[in-house]
Amino acid sequence: MHIIDSHFHWWPRSIFEKLCKRAEYPRCRVNQRGGYDYMRSADAGQHLNSWAEWFDLDKQFEYMDSLGHRVDVVCSIGPFSVSFSDMPIDEGRDYALMWNEEMAGAQKKYPGRLWASAAVPLQDTRAAIEVLDDAVNRLGLMGVNLPGSVGPDARIDAERLQPFYAHVEKLGLPLFLHPTDVIFQDMLSDGYGGALHLSLGRVIEVSTAAMRLVLSGTMERHPNLKVVMSHTGGALPYQSGRMDKNSKAAQLPKPISTYLKRMYTDTVSPHSEGMQFAIDYYGIDNVMYGTDYPCWDPAPCLKLLEDVKLSDADKQKLFYSNARRILGLKDPAPAKPVTKREPALV
């Protein structure tokens, strides 16, 4: 089977090595697992950490090849996407440009097998638009990442960011919305080895971020904005009726669920019933196969999907064609034939 993994992470070491040399927060340190600990501040309760598997793209593809399928991937940033909005704008812009160059290099190395999305510094709206235009027009990246917060600010629906959303809509780009380990980090990181935050915090944060886009009217003002929610939409599909019932004070012209069902999502739920419900709620045309690799192993994801009731036509949509359509994935341009020239006369 030909598969596209719509929720895949590869991180370039160059970014993290540079962050290790930064004297102030945020910064990184090398850890014992072949990766890095990212520290937003001195008193941050739960540090974002990675391990060796995040950084070796060749080995990641070797593992994909071992699954018995042709697996292409879509690179998004994940929880690290907030980093570019954590620091002063000049640095945030430089780090985002550096990240985007690395992603473009990966696309060139694996043409037609890897597509990548852009980092943007959201603490300045004009800079975010400029960096995005560079990523799309010069580097050929296919989407943009939206963290669940802008640095320590939970307001991704801030009025100043509306021109950014309008620009993303105009370009027709997918907007990958992922929790960032910021807003609920300290509240939920106390004890249990970080288990409370990792299990519940990220679900709460992505749900809160998506609801801000809805309640602020951002989704109403931008009807063609393509928001791709991670992790089967967090808690929102399962509490959709409550969202409709208790959100009337926002005075939107349509029920909340109308806007939620306009969003797209993946199959990142280690629970076949959760996968099934996401497909039933959003509709088969709005759900894409995704694994969150290397956070989650694709092998059990594929196994769980065997228990989800799908026709052959719906499997084709879920595993491949939805991603091509929703994310606008294009095949690489064919190489130009080399014209043989006659030798010059002596």
Coordinates of C-alpha atoms in Angstrom, one line a residue:
M1 CA 0.0 0.0 0.0
H2 CA 1.2 3.5 -0.8
I3 CA 0.8 5.6 2.4
I4 CA 1.4 9.3 3.3
D5 CA 2.1 9.9 7.0
S6 CA 0.6 13.4 7.5
H7 CA 2.0 13.8 11.1
F8 CA 5.7 13.1 11.0
H9 CA 8.6 14.9 12.7
W10 CA 12.3 15.3 11.7
W11 CA 14.3 17.9 13.5
P12 CA 17.7 19.2 12.1
R13 CA 20.5 19.1 14.7
S14 CA 21.9 22.4 13.5
I15 CA 19.1 24.3 15.2
F16 CA 19.6 22.6 18.5
E17 CA 23.4 22.9 18.4
K18 CA 23.0 26.6 17.9
L19 CA 20.5 26.8 20.8
C20 CA 23.0 25.0 23.0
K21 CA 25.4 28.0 22.5
R22 CA 22.7 30.6 23.6
A23 CA 23.5 32.1 27.0
E24 CA 19.9 33.2 27.8
Y25 CA 16.7 31.4 27.8
P26 CA 15.3 29.8 25.8
R27 CA 18.2 27.5 25.2
C28 CA 19.1 23.8 24.8
R29 CA 21.4 21.3 26.5
V30 CA 22.5 17.9 25.2
N31 CA 20.9 15.0 27.1
Q32 CA 21.8 11.3 27.6
R33 CA 19.4 10.0 24.9
G34 CA 21.2 11.4 21.9
G35 CA 18.9 14.4 21.8
Y36 CA 18.4 17.7 23.5
D37 CA 16.4 19.3 26.4
Y38 CA 14.8 22.6 25.3
M39 CA 14.4 25.0 28.2
R40 CA 12.0 27.9 27.8
S41 CA 12.9 29.5 31.1
A42 CA 14.9 28.7 34.2
D43 CA 11.7 27.8 36.2
A44 CA 9.8 26.0 33.5
G45 CA 8.3 22.9 35.0
Q46 CA 8.6 20.4 32.1
H47 CA 11.4 20.7 29.6
L48 CA 10.7 19.6 26.0
N49 CA 13.1 16.8 25.3
S50 CA 14.1 14.7 22.3
W51 CA 16.1 11.6 21.6
A52 CA 18.4 10.4 18.8
E53 CA 15.5 9.1 16.6
W54 CA 14.3 12.7 15.9
F55 CA 17.5 13.7 14.1
D56 CA 18.4 11.0 11.6
L57 CA 16.2 11.2 8.5
D58 CA 17.9 8.3 6.7
K59 CA 17.2 6.0 9.7
Q60 CA 13.7 7.2 10.0
F61 CA 13.0 6.2 6.4
E62 CA 14.8 2.9 6.9
Y63 CA 12.2 2.2 9.7
M64 CA 9.3 3.3 7.5
D65 CA 10.6 0.9 4.8
S66 CA 10.5 -2.0 7.3
L67 CA 6.7 -1.6 7.7
G68 CA 6.0 -3.3 4.5
H69 CA 4.5 -0.3 2.7
R70 CA 5.7 2.6 0.7
V71 CA 5.5 5.4 3.2
D72 CA 5.9 9.1 2.2
V73 CA 5.9 11.8 5.0
V74 CA 4.8 15.3 5.7
C75 CA 7.2 17.1 8.2
S76 CA 5.7 19.4 10.7
I77 CA 7.4 20.9 13.7
G78 CA 5.3 19.8 16.6
P79 CA 5.7 21.2 20.1
F80 CA 9.0 22.9 19.3
S81 CA 7.1 25.4 16.9
V82 CA 6.7 27.8 19.8
S83 CA 10.4 28.3 20.1
F84 CA 10.5 30.8 17.2
S85 CA 8.1 33.0 19.1
D86 CA 9.9 32.6 22.4
M87 CA 12.9 34.8 21.6
P88 CA 13.4 38.4 20.4
I89 CA 12.1 38.9 16.9
D90 CA 15.5 39.2 15.2
E91 CA 16.6 35.9 16.6
G92 CA 13.2 34.3 16.1
R93 CA 13.3 35.3 12.4
D94 CA 16.8 34.0 11.9
Y95 CA 16.1 30.7 13.6
A96 CA 12.9 30.3 11.5
L97 CA 14.8 31.0 8.3
M98 CA 17.5 28.5 9.3
W99 CA 14.8 25.9 10.0
N100 CA 13.1 26.5 6.7
E101 CA 16.4 26.1 4.8
E102 CA 16.9 22.7 6.5
M103 CA 13.4 21.6 5.6
A104 CA 13.9 22.7 1.9
G105 CA 17.1 20.7 1.9
A106 CA 15.3 17.6 3.1
Q107 CA 12.6 18.0 0.4
K108 CA 15.4 18.1 -2.2
K109 CA 17.1 15.1 -0.8
Y110 CA 13.8 13.1 -0.9
P111 CA 11.8 14.5 -3.7
G112 CA 8.3 13.2 -3.9
R113 CA 8.7 11.3 -0.6
L114 CA 9.0 14.1 1.9
W115 CA 7.2 17.4 2.0
A116 CA 7.9 20.0 4.8
S117 CA 6.1 23.0 6.4
A118 CA 7.5 26.3 7.5
A119 CA 8.4 27.8 10.9
V120 CA 7.3 31.4 11.5
P121 CA 8.1 34.0 14.3
L122 CA 4.6 35.0 15.4
Q123 CA 5.6 37.7 17.9
D124 CA 5.7 40.1 14.9
T125 CA 2.9 39.7 12.3
R126 CA 4.8 41.4 9.5
A127 CA 7.9 39.3 10.1
A128 CA 5.7 36.1 10.2
I129 CA 4.2 37.0 6.7
E130 CA 7.6 37.8 5.3
V131 CA 9.2 34.6 6.5
L132 CA 6.2 32.6 5.3
D133 CA 6.4 34.1 1.8
D134 CA 10.1 33.3 1.6
A135 CA 9.5 29.7 2.7
V136 CA 6.8 29.2 0.1
N137 CA 8.1 31.3 -2.9
R138 CA 11.8 30.7 -2.6
L139 CA 12.1 27.4 -0.8
G140 CA 9.0 25.6 -2.0
L141 CA 7.7 24.5 1.4
M142 CA 4.0 23.4 1.4
G143 CA 2.5 24.6 4.7
V144 CA 3.0 26.5 7.9
N145 CA 3.1 25.6 11.6
L146 CA 0.9 27.2 14.2
P147 CA 1.8 26.6 17.8
G148 CA -0.9 26.5 20.4
S149 CA 0.4 29.8 21.9
V150 CA 2.7 32.7 20.9
G151 CA 5.5 32.4 23.3
P152 CA 3.9 32.7 26.8
D153 CA 0.8 34.4 25.3
A154 CA -2.2 32.1 24.8
R155 CA -3.9 34.4 22.4
I156 CA -3.2 32.9 19.0
D157 CA -6.5 34.6 18.0
A158 CA -5.1 38.1 18.8
E159 CA -6.4 40.9 16.5
R160 CA -2.9 41.7 15.3
L161 CA -2.6 38.2 13.8
Q162 CA -5.7 38.4 11.6
P163 CA -3.6 39.6 8.6
F164 CA -1.4 36.5 9.0
Y165 CA -4.4 34.2 8.9
A166 CA -5.8 36.1 5.9
H167 CA -2.5 35.7 4.1
V168 CA -2.3 31.9 4.8
E169 CA -5.9 31.6 3.5
K170 CA -5.0 33.5 0.4
L171 CA -2.1 31.2 -0.3
G172 CA -4.2 28.2 0.3
L173 CA -1.7 26.6 2.7
P174 CA -2.5 24.1 5.4
L175 CA -2.0 25.4 8.9
F176 CA -0.6 22.7 11.2
L177 CA -2.0 23.3 14.7
H178 CA 0.0 21.5 17.4
P179 CA 0.2 21.9 21.2
T180 CA 3.3 23.6 22.5
D181 CA 3.9 22.6 26.1
V182 CA 3.5 26.2 27.3
I183 CA 0.2 27.3 28.6
F184 CA -0.7 24.3 30.8
Q185 CA 2.9 23.2 31.4
D186 CA 3.4 24.4 34.9
M187 CA -0.1 23.7 36.1
L188 CA 0.1 20.0 35.0
S189 CA 3.8 19.1 35.2
D190 CA 4.0 18.7 39.0
G191 CA 4.8 15.1 39.9
Y192 CA 4.0 11.8 38.0
G193 CA 7.2 12.2 36.0
G194 CA 5.4 14.6 33.6
A195 CA 2.7 12.0 32.8
L196 CA -0.2 14.3 33.6
H197 CA 1.1 17.0 31.2
L198 CA 2.0 14.6 28.4
S199 CA -1.3 12.7 28.6
L200 CA -3.8 15.5 29.3
G201 CA -1.9 18.9 28.9
R202 CA -1.4 18.6 25.2
V203 CA -5.0 17.5 24.6
I204 CA -6.2 20.6 26.6
E205 CA -3.9 23.0 24.8
V206 CA -4.7 22.0 21.2
S207 CA -8.4 22.1 22.1
T208 CA -8.1 25.5 23.7
A209 CA -6.1 26.9 20.7
A210 CA -8.7 25.6 18.2
M211 CA -11.6 27.0 20.2
R212 CA -9.9 30.4 20.2
L213 CA -9.8 30.3 16.4
V214 CA -13.5 29.5 16.4
L215 CA -14.8 31.8 19.2
S216 CA -12.8 34.8 18.0
G217 CA -14.6 34.6 14.6
T218 CA -11.3 33.8 12.8
M219 CA -12.8 30.7 11.2
E220 CA -16.0 32.7 10.2
R221 CA -13.9 35.5 8.7
H222 CA -11.7 33.1 6.8
P223 CA -13.9 30.4 5.4
N224 CA -11.2 28.8 3.3
L225 CA -8.6 28.6 6.1
K226 CA -7.3 25.0 6.2
V227 CA -6.6 24.2 9.9
V228 CA -5.1 20.7 10.5
M229 CA -5.6 19.8 14.1
S230 CA -3.3 17.3 15.6
H231 CA -4.2 14.3 17.7
T232 CA -7.7 13.6 16.3
G233 CA -8.8 17.1 17.4
G234 CA -7.9 16.9 21.1
A235 CA -11.1 16.8 23.3
L236 CA -13.3 18.8 20.9
P237 CA -15.0 16.1 18.8
Y238 CA -16.0 14.3 22.0
Q239 CA -17.4 17.4 23.7
S240 CA -18.9 18.9 20.5
G241 CA -22.4 19.1 21.9
R242 CA -21.1 21.0 25.0
M243 CA -19.2 23.4 22.8
D244 CA -22.5 24.2 20.9
K245 CA -24.6 24.4 24.1
N246 CA -22.3 26.6 26.2
S247 CA -20.7 28.9 23.6
K248 CA -23.7 31.0 22.6
A249 CA -22.2 34.1 24.3
A250 CA -19.7 34.3 21.4
Q251 CA -22.6 35.3 19.2
L252 CA -21.3 33.4 16.1
P253 CA -23.7 33.0 13.2
K254 CA -23.3 29.2 13.1
P255 CA -23.0 26.5 15.8
I256 CA -19.4 25.8 17.1
S257 CA -19.5 22.3 15.6
T258 CA -19.9 23.8 12.1
Y259 CA -16.5 25.4 12.3
L260 CA -14.9 22.4 14.0
K261 CA -16.0 20.1 11.3
R262 CA -14.4 22.4 8.7
M263 CA -11.1 21.5 10.2
Y264 CA -8.9 18.5 9.3
T265 CA -7.2 16.0 11.6
D266 CA -5.1 12.9 11.8
T267 CA -5.3 9.4 13.3
V268 CA -3.0 10.1 16.2
S269 CA -5.0 8.3 18.9
P270 CA -3.6 5.1 20.4
H271 CA -7.1 3.8 20.6
S272 CA -9.1 2.4 17.6
E273 CA -12.4 3.7 19.0
G274 CA -10.9 7.2 19.1
M275 CA -9.8 6.9 15.5
Q276 CA -13.2 5.6 14.5
F277 CA -15.0 8.5 16.2
A278 CA -12.7 11.1 14.6
I279 CA -13.6 9.7 11.2
D280 CA -17.3 9.6 12.1
Y281 CA -17.2 13.1 13.4
Y282 CA -15.1 15.0 10.8
G283 CA -16.1 12.7 7.9
I284 CA -13.7 10.4 6.0
D285 CA -12.8 13.3 3.6
N286 CA -11.3 15.3 6.5
V287 CA -9.1 12.7 8.2
M288 CA -5.6 11.7 7.2
Y289 CA -3.3 8.9 8.4
G290 CA -0.7 10.3 10.8
T291 CA 1.5 8.7 13.5
D292 CA 3.3 11.6 15.3
Y293 CA 6.5 9.6 14.6
P294 CA 8.9 9.4 16.5
C295 CA 6.6 10.2 19.4
W296 CA 4.5 7.2 18.4
D297 CA 5.4 4.0 16.6
P298 CA 3.7 3.6 13.2
A299 CA 3.5 -0.2 13.6
P300 CA 0.8 -0.2 16.4
C301 CA -1.0 2.7 14.6
L302 CA -1.4 0.6 11.5
K303 CA -2.5 -2.4 13.7
L304 CA -5.2 -0.3 15.4
L305 CA -6.5 1.0 12.1
E306 CA -7.2 -2.7 11.1
D307 CA -10.1 -2.5 13.7
V308 CA -11.6 0.7 12.1
K309 CA -14.4 -0.1 9.7
L310 CA -13.4 1.3 6.3
S311 CA -14.2 0.4 2.7
D312 CA -11.4 0.0 0.3
A313 CA -12.3 3.4 -1.2
D314 CA -12.2 5.0 2.3
K315 CA -8.8 3.4 3.1
Q316 CA -7.4 4.9 -0.1
K317 CA -8.7 8.3 1.1
L318 CA -7.4 7.9 4.7
F319 CA -4.0 6.5 3.8
Y320 CA -3.1 8.5 0.7
S321 CA -5.4 10.7 -1.4
N322 CA -6.8 12.9 1.4
A323 CA -3.3 14.1 2.2
R324 CA -2.6 14.8 -1.4
R325 CA -5.8 16.9 -1.7
I326 CA -6.0 18.6 1.7
L327 CA -2.3 19.5 1.9
G328 CA -1.8 20.3 -1.8
L329 CA 1.1 17.9 -2.1
K330 CA 2.7 18.0 -5.6
D331 CA 5.1 15.7 -7.3
P332 CA 8.5 17.1 -8.0
A333 CA 9.1 18.6 -11.4
P334 CA 10.6 16.0 -13.7
A335 CA 14.3 16.4 -14.4
K336 CA 15.1 18.1 -17.7
P337 CA 16.7 15.8 -20.3
V338 CA 20.3 16.5 -20.9
T339 CA 20.8 17.5 -24.5
K340 CA 23.9 15.9 -26.1
R341 CA 26.0 18.5 -27.8
E342 CA 28.3 17.9 -30.8
P343 CA 32.0 18.4 -30.0
A344 CA 33.3 21.7 -31.1
L345 CA 35.3 21.8 -34.3
V346 CA 39.1 22.0 -33.9

